[in-house]
PDB file of N, CA and C in Angstrom:
ATOM      1  N   GLN H1278       0.828  -1.188   0.000  1.00 74.00           N
ATOM      2  CA  GLN H1278       0.000   0.000   0.000  1.00 74.00           C
ATOM      3  C   GLN H1278       0.868   1.245   0.000  1.00 74.00           C
ATOM      4  N   GLN H1279       0.402   2.238  -0.736  1.00 82.00           N
ATOM      5  CA  GLN H1279       1.092   3.514  -0.743  1.00 82.00           C
ATOM      6  C   GLN H1279       0.230   4.551  -0.041  1.00 82.00           C
ATOM      7  N   GLN H1280       0.882   5.437   0.643  1.00 85.00           N
ATOM      8  CA  GLN H1280       0.166   6.516   1.326  1.00 85.00           C
ATOM      9  C   GLN H1280      -0.076   7.644   0.338  1.00 85.00           C
ATOM     10  N   VAL H1281      -1.269   8.202   0.391  1.00 88.00           N
ATOM     11  CA  VAL H1281      -1.599   9.336  -0.468  1.00 88.00           C
ATOM     12  C   VAL H1281      -2.014  10.527   0.385  1.00 88.00           C
ATOM     13  N   TRP H1282      -1.860  11.712  -0.188  1.00 93.00           N
ATOM     14  CA  TRP H1282      -2.263  12.950   0.463  1.00 93.00           C
ATOM     15  C   TRP H1282      -3.462  13.479  -0.301  1.00 93.00           C
ATOM     16  N   VAL H1283      -4.528  13.853   0.417  1.00 95.00           N
ATOM     17  CA  VAL H1283      -5.742  14.346  -0.236  1.00 95.00           C
ATOM     18  C   VAL H1283      -6.216  15.637   0.424  1.00 95.00           C
ATOM     19  N   SER H1284      -7.004  16.392  -0.336  1.00 95.00           N
ATOM     20  CA  SER H1284      -7.600  17.600   0.200  1.00 95.00           C
ATOM     21  C   SER H1284      -8.783  17.985  -0.674  1.00 95.00           C
ATOM     22  N   CYS H1285      -9.758  18.632  -0.074  1.00 95.00           N
ATOM     23  CA  CYS H1285     -10.918  19.167  -0.780  1.00 95.00           C
ATOM     24  C   CYS H1285     -11.412  20.355   0.043  1.00 95.00           C
ATOM     25  N   ASP H1286     -11.983  21.348  -0.615  1.00 94.00           N
ATOM     26  CA  ASP H1286     -12.451  22.503   0.138  1.00 94.00           C
ATOM     27  C   ASP H1286     -13.949  22.458   0.450  1.00 94.00           C
ATOM     28  N   CYS H1287     -14.577  21.293   0.262  1.00 96.00           N
ATOM     29  CA  CYS H1287     -15.996  21.173   0.609  1.00 96.00           C
ATOM     30  C   CYS H1287     -16.167  21.116   2.134  1.00 96.00           C
ATOM     31  N   GLY H1288     -17.347  21.415   2.594  1.00 94.00           N
ATOM     32  CA  GLY H1288     -17.625  21.434   4.029  1.00 94.00           C
ATOM     33  C   GLY H1288     -17.453  20.085   4.691  1.00 94.00           C
ATOM     34  N   ASP H1289     -17.846  19.011   4.014  1.00 96.00           N
ATOM     35  CA  ASP H1289     -17.718  17.671   4.590  1.00 96.00           C
ATOM     36  C   ASP H1289     -16.258  17.367   4.890  1.00 96.00           C
ATOM     37  N   PHE H1290     -15.399  17.623   3.923  1.00 96.00           N
ATOM     38  CA  PHE H1290     -13.979  17.364   4.140  1.00 96.00           C
ATOM     39  C   PHE H1290     -13.412  18.292   5.200  1.00 96.00           C
ATOM     40  N   THR H1291     -13.722  19.573   5.076  1.00 94.00           N
ATOM     41  CA  THR H1291     -13.161  20.577   5.979  1.00 94.00           C
ATOM     42  C   THR H1291     -13.528  20.326   7.432  1.00 94.00           C
ATOM     43  N   PHE H1292     -14.797  20.101   7.698  1.00 93.00           N
ATOM     44  CA  PHE H1292     -15.259  20.053   9.084  1.00 93.00           C
ATOM     45  C   PHE H1292     -15.428  18.647   9.652  1.00 93.00           C
ATOM     46  N   ARG H1293     -15.299  17.625   8.824  1.00 95.00           N
ATOM     47  CA  ARG H1293     -15.458  16.273   9.331  1.00 95.00           C
ATOM     48  C   ARG H1293     -14.211  15.424   9.129  1.00 95.00           C
ATOM     49  N   LEU H1294     -13.498  15.626   8.036  1.00 96.00           N
ATOM     50  CA  LEU H1294     -12.455  14.676   7.661  1.00 96.00           C
ATOM     51  C   LEU H1294     -11.024  15.203   7.718  1.00 96.00           C
ATOM     52  N   GLU H1295     -10.848  16.491   7.486  1.00 95.00           N
ATOM     53  CA  GLU H1295      -9.493  17.045   7.362  1.00 95.00           C
ATOM     54  C   GLU H1295      -8.611  16.761   8.584  1.00 95.00           C
ATOM     55  N   TYR H1296      -9.132  17.003   9.759  1.00 95.00           N
ATOM     56  CA  TYR H1296      -8.333  16.799  10.977  1.00 95.00           C
ATOM     57  C   TYR H1296      -7.975  15.317  11.144  1.00 95.00           C
ATOM     58  N   ALA H1297      -8.956  14.432  10.971  1.00 95.00           N
ATOM     59  CA  ALA H1297      -8.710  13.000  11.144  1.00 95.00           C
ATOM     60  C   ALA H1297      -7.681  12.491  10.138  1.00 95.00           C
ATOM     61  N   LEU H1298      -7.789  12.923   8.891  1.00 95.00           N
ATOM     62  CA  LEU H1298      -6.825  12.497   7.880  1.00 95.00           C
ATOM     63  C   LEU H1298      -5.449  13.101   8.130  1.00 95.00           C
ATOM     64  N   THR H1299      -5.402  14.284   8.690  1.00 95.00           N
ATOM     65  CA  THR H1299      -4.115  14.899   9.030  1.00 95.00           C
ATOM     66  C   THR H1299      -3.405  14.080  10.104  1.00 95.00           C
ATOM     67  N   GLN H1300      -4.153  13.552  11.049  1.00 94.00           N
ATOM     68  CA  GLN H1300      -3.563  12.719  12.097  1.00 94.00           C
ATOM     69  C   GLN H1300      -2.932  11.455  11.526  1.00 94.00           C
ATOM     70  N   ARG H1301      -3.412  11.015  10.373  1.00 93.00           N
ATOM     71  CA  ARG H1301      -2.865   9.822   9.706  1.00 93.00           C
ATOM     72  C   ARG H1301      -1.889  10.179   8.593  1.00 93.00           C
ATOM     73  N   ARG H1302      -1.507  11.450   8.533  1.00 93.00           N
ATOM     74  CA  ARG H1302      -0.550  11.965   7.547  1.00 93.00           C
ATOM     75  C   ARG H1302      -1.034  11.780   6.113  1.00 93.00           C
ATOM     76  N   SER H1303      -2.350  11.899   5.917  1.00 94.00           N
ATOM     77  CA  SER H1303      -2.929  11.788   4.582  1.00 94.00           C
ATOM     78  C   SER H1303      -3.527  13.106   4.110  1.00 94.00           C
ATOM     79  N   SER H1304      -3.388  14.144   4.898  1.00 94.00           N
ATOM     80  CA  SER H1304      -3.833  15.479   4.541  1.00 94.00           C
ATOM     81  C   SER H1304      -3.109  16.459   5.443  1.00 94.00           C
ATOM     82  N   SER H1305      -3.444  17.723   5.299  1.00 92.00           N
ATOM     83  CA  SER H1305      -2.933  18.727   6.215  1.00 92.00           C
ATOM     84  C   SER H1305      -4.023  19.767   6.420  1.00 92.00           C
ATOM     85  N   ILE H1306      -3.941  20.460   7.526  1.00 91.00           N
ATOM     86  CA  ILE H1306      -4.966  21.452   7.839  1.00 91.00           C
ATOM     87  C   ILE H1306      -4.816  22.616   6.863  1.00 91.00           C
ATOM     88  N   GLN H1307      -5.809  22.800   6.017  1.00 88.00           N
ATOM     89  CA  GLN H1307      -5.789  23.879   5.040  1.00 88.00           C
ATOM     90  C   GLN H1307      -6.984  24.805   5.236  1.00 88.00           C
ATOM     91  N   GLU H1308      -8.146  24.223   5.452  1.00 79.00           N
ATOM     92  CA  GLU H1308      -9.379  25.009   5.515  1.00 79.00           C
ATOM     93  C   GLU H1308      -9.910  25.147   6.947  1.00 79.00           C
ATOM     94  N   ALA H1309      -9.848  24.079   7.704  1.00 74.00           N
ATOM     95  CA  ALA H1309     -10.437  24.058   9.045  1.00 74.00           C
ATOM     96  C   ALA H1309      -9.451  24.582  10.090  1.00 74.00           C
ATOM     97  N   ARG H1310      -9.976  24.891  11.250  1.00 79.00           N
ATOM     98  CA  ARG H1310      -9.094  25.203  12.369  1.00 79.00           C
ATOM     99  C   ARG H1310      -8.446  23.903  12.828  1.00 79.00           C
ATOM    100  N   ALA H1311      -7.340  23.983  13.454  1.00 84.00           N
ATOM    101  CA  ALA H1311      -6.609  22.789  13.886  1.00 84.00           C
ATOM    102  C   ALA H1311      -7.186  22.233  15.181  1.00 84.00           C
ATOM    103  N   LEU H1312      -8.484  21.958  15.177  1.00 88.00           N
ATOM    104  CA  LEU H1312      -9.168  21.392  16.336  1.00 88.00           C
ATOM    105  C   LEU H1312      -9.856  20.099  15.939  1.00 88.00           C
ATOM    106  N   PRO H1313      -9.896  19.113  16.829  1.00 93.00           N
ATOM    107  CA  PRO H1313     -10.584  17.860  16.504  1.00 93.00           C
ATOM    108  C   PRO H1313     -12.073  18.111  16.222  1.00 93.00           C
ATOM    109  N   PRO H1314     -12.658  17.354  15.304  1.00 93.00           N
ATOM    110  CA  PRO H1314     -14.075  17.507  14.971  1.00 93.00           C
ATOM    111  C   PRO H1314     -14.958  16.790  15.990  1.00 93.00           C
ATOM    112  N   GLU H1315     -15.023  17.323  17.186  1.00 94.00           N
ATOM    113  CA  GLU H1315     -15.712  16.645  18.292  1.00 94.00           C
ATOM    114  C   GLU H1315     -17.183  16.386  18.015  1.00 94.00           C
ATOM    115  N   ARG H1316     -17.844  17.287  17.299  1.00 94.00           N
ATOM    116  CA  ARG H1316     -19.268  17.093  17.004  1.00 94.00           C
ATOM    117  C   ARG H1316     -19.515  16.355  15.699  1.00 94.00           C
ATOM    118  N   THR H1317     -18.767  16.686  14.685  1.00 94.00           N
ATOM    119  CA  THR H1317     -19.029  16.123  13.366  1.00 94.00           C
ATOM    120  C   THR H1317     -18.370  14.770  13.113  1.00 94.00           C
ATOM    121  N   ASN H1318     -17.290  14.449  13.813  1.00 96.00           N
ATOM    122  CA  ASN H1318     -16.595  13.177  13.633  1.00 96.00           C
ATOM    123  C   ASN H1318     -15.882  12.791  14.929  1.00 96.00           C
ATOM    124  N   PRO H1319     -16.640  12.553  16.000  1.00 97.00           N
ATOM    125  CA  PRO H1319     -16.004  12.300  17.296  1.00 97.00           C
ATOM    126  C   PRO H1319     -15.145  11.035  17.343  1.00 97.00           C
ATOM    127  N   LYS H1320     -15.424  10.060  16.486  1.00 97.00           N
ATOM    128  CA  LYS H1320     -14.638   8.817  16.479  1.00 97.00           C
ATOM    129  C   LYS H1320     -13.444   8.902  15.536  1.00 97.00           C
ATOM    130  N   MET H1321     -13.271  10.080  14.904  1.00 96.00           N
ATOM    131  CA  MET H1321     -12.130  10.324  14.019  1.00 96.00           C
ATOM    132  C   MET H1321     -12.043   9.291  12.890  1.00 96.00           C
ATOM    133  N   LYS H1322     -13.180   8.935  12.334  1.00 96.00           N
ATOM    134  CA  LYS H1322     -13.194   7.992  11.208  1.00 96.00           C
ATOM    135  C   LYS H1322     -12.638   8.681   9.976  1.00 96.00           C
ATOM    136  N   THR H1323     -11.903   7.922   9.188  1.00 95.00           N
ATOM    137  CA  THR H1323     -11.327   8.466   7.970  1.00 95.00           C
ATOM    138  C   THR H1323     -12.047   7.869   6.768  1.00 95.00           C
ATOM    139  N   ARG H1324     -12.279   8.703   5.790  1.00 96.00           N
ATOM    140  CA  ARG H1324     -12.884   8.316   4.525  1.00 96.00           C
ATOM    141  C   ARG H1324     -12.636   9.463   3.564  1.00 96.00           C
ATOM    142  N   LEU H1325     -13.262   9.432   2.416  1.00 96.00           N
ATOM    143  CA  LEU H1325     -13.140  10.514   1.448  1.00 96.00           C
ATOM    144  C   LEU H1325     -14.502  11.152   1.222  1.00 96.00           C
ATOM    145  N   CYS H1326     -14.505  12.416   0.875  1.00 97.00           N
ATOM    146  CA  CYS H1326     -15.754  13.094   0.538  1.00 97.00           C
ATOM    147  C   CYS H1326     -16.198  12.653  -0.860  1.00 97.00           C
ATOM    148  N   LYS H1327     -17.409  13.011  -1.245  1.00 98.00           N
ATOM    149  CA  LYS H1327     -17.949  12.577  -2.536  1.00 98.00           C
ATOM    150  C   LYS H1327     -17.144  13.131  -3.718  1.00 98.00           C
ATOM    151  N   HIS H1328     -16.521  14.260  -3.548  1.00 97.00           N
ATOM    152  CA  HIS H1328     -15.737  14.849  -4.636  1.00 97.00           C
ATOM    153  C   HIS H1328     -14.464  14.043  -4.901  1.00 97.00           C
ATOM    154  N   LEU H1329     -13.789  13.643  -3.839  1.00 96.00           N
ATOM    155  CA  LEU H1329     -12.578  12.832  -3.996  1.00 96.00           C
ATOM    156  C   LEU H1329     -12.922  11.435  -4.501  1.00 96.00           C
ATOM    157  N   LEU H1330     -14.049  10.892  -4.049  1.00 96.00           N
ATOM    158  CA  LEU H1330     -14.486   9.583  -4.551  1.00 96.00           C
ATOM    159  C   LEU H1330     -14.763   9.639  -6.049  1.00 96.00           C
ATOM    160  N   LYS H1331     -15.347  10.722  -6.520  1.00 96.00           N
ATOM    161  CA  LYS H1331     -15.629  10.887  -7.948  1.00 96.00           C
ATOM    162  C   LYS H1331     -14.336  10.947  -8.749  1.00 96.00           C
ATOM    163  N   ILE H1332     -13.335  11.636  -8.238  1.00 93.00           N
ATOM    164  CA  ILE H1332     -12.043  11.704  -8.932  1.00 93.00           C
ATOM    165  C   ILE H1332     -11.444  10.309  -9.061  1.00 93.00           C
ATOM    166  N   ILE H1333     -11.505   9.534  -7.992  1.00 91.00           N
ATOM    167  CA  ILE H1333     -10.970   8.166  -8.030  1.00 91.00           C
ATOM    168  C   ILE H1333     -11.723   7.332  -9.059  1.00 91.00           C
ATOM    169  N   GLN H1334     -13.027   7.525  -9.123  1.00 93.00           N
ATOM    170  CA  GLN H1334     -13.855   6.801 -10.091  1.00 93.00           C
ATOM    171  C   GLN H1334     -13.463   7.165 -11.533  1.00 93.00           C
ATOM    172  N   LEU H1335     -13.090   8.409 -11.757  1.00 91.00           N
ATOM    173  CA  LEU H1335     -12.752   8.882 -13.109  1.00 91.00           C
ATOM    174  C   LEU H1335     -11.298   8.631 -13.504  1.00 91.00           C
ATOM    175  N   LEU H1336     -10.441   8.254 -12.584  1.00 89.00           N
ATOM    176  CA  LEU H1336      -9.017   8.074 -12.887  1.00 89.00           C
ATOM    177  C   LEU H1336      -8.743   7.130 -14.056  1.00 89.00           C
ATOM    178  N   PRO H1337      -9.391   5.975 -14.140  1.00 87.00           N
ATOM    179  CA  PRO H1337      -9.106   5.097 -15.288  1.00 87.00           C
ATOM    180  C   PRO H1337      -9.374   5.786 -16.630  1.00 87.00           C
ATOM    181  N   GLN H1338     -10.433   6.565 -16.735  1.00 84.00           N
ATOM    182  CA  GLN H1338     -10.750   7.276 -17.976  1.00 84.00           C
ATOM    183  C   GLN H1338      -9.707   8.346 -18.270  1.00 84.00           C
ATOM    184  N   ILE H1339      -9.270   9.043 -17.242  1.00 79.00           N
ATOM    185  CA  ILE H1339      -8.266  10.095 -17.415  1.00 79.00           C
ATOM    186  C   ILE H1339      -6.951   9.484 -17.890  1.00 79.00           C
ATOM    187  N   GLN H1340      -6.557   8.351 -17.333  1.00 75.00           N
ATOM    188  CA  GLN H1340      -5.307   7.702 -17.711  1.00 75.00           C
ATOM    189  C   GLN H1340      -5.349   7.247 -19.160  1.00 75.00           C
ATOM    190  N   ILE H1341      -6.495   6.749 -19.623  1.00 70.00           N
ATOM    191  CA  ILE H1341      -6.622   6.318 -21.012  1.00 70.00           C
ATOM    192  C   ILE H1341      -6.441   7.520 -21.946  1.00 70.00           C
ATOM    193  N   ARG H1342      -7.072   8.649 -21.614  1.00 69.00           N
ATOM    194  CA  ARG H1342      -6.937   9.851 -22.448  1.00 69.00           C
ATOM    195  C   ARG H1342      -5.508  10.356 -22.492  1.00 69.00           C
ATOM    196  N   LEU H1343      -4.818  10.311 -21.362  1.00 66.00           N
ATOM    197  CA  LEU H1343      -3.436  10.777 -21.323  1.00 66.00           C
ATOM    198  C   LEU H1343      -2.531   9.889 -22.153  1.00 66.00           C
ATOM    199  N   SER H1344      -2.756   8.597 -22.119  1.00 70.00           N
ATOM    200  CA  SER H1344      -1.901   7.687 -22.875  1.00 70.00           C
ATOM    201  C   SER H1344      -2.143   7.804 -24.381  1.00 70.00           C
ATOM    202  N   GLN H1345      -3.315   8.287 -24.780  1.00 70.00           N
ATOM    203  CA  GLN H1345      -3.609   8.470 -26.183  1.00 70.00           C
ATOM    204  C   GLN H1345      -3.069   9.794 -26.729  1.00 70.00           C
ATOM    205  N   SER H1346      -2.695  10.682 -25.860  1.00 61.00           N
ATOM    206  CA  SER H1346      -2.206  12.011 -26.301  1.00 61.00           C
ATOM    207  C   SER H1346      -0.809  11.945 -26.854  1.00 61.00           C
TER     208      SER H1346
END
C-alpha cells in the first residue's frame, strides 16, 4: 500500500475529515481550524468526501486519455 495525500475545500472534508486524515498523515490542515471535529466526527473515522471519490472513479478514464495524447 502507498500513502496518499488528499484535500478538498468542501464542508464535509473541511469540518469532518481534514483533521482525522491529518492525524494519519494523509492530509494537512488547510481550511479548518486545527481542532478535533468533536461534534461532526467524534470517532475520528477516515474516509473521502464525494468529490474525492468521484475523482478516483474517473481516474481510469483520465489515464486512457493521457496515454492516447
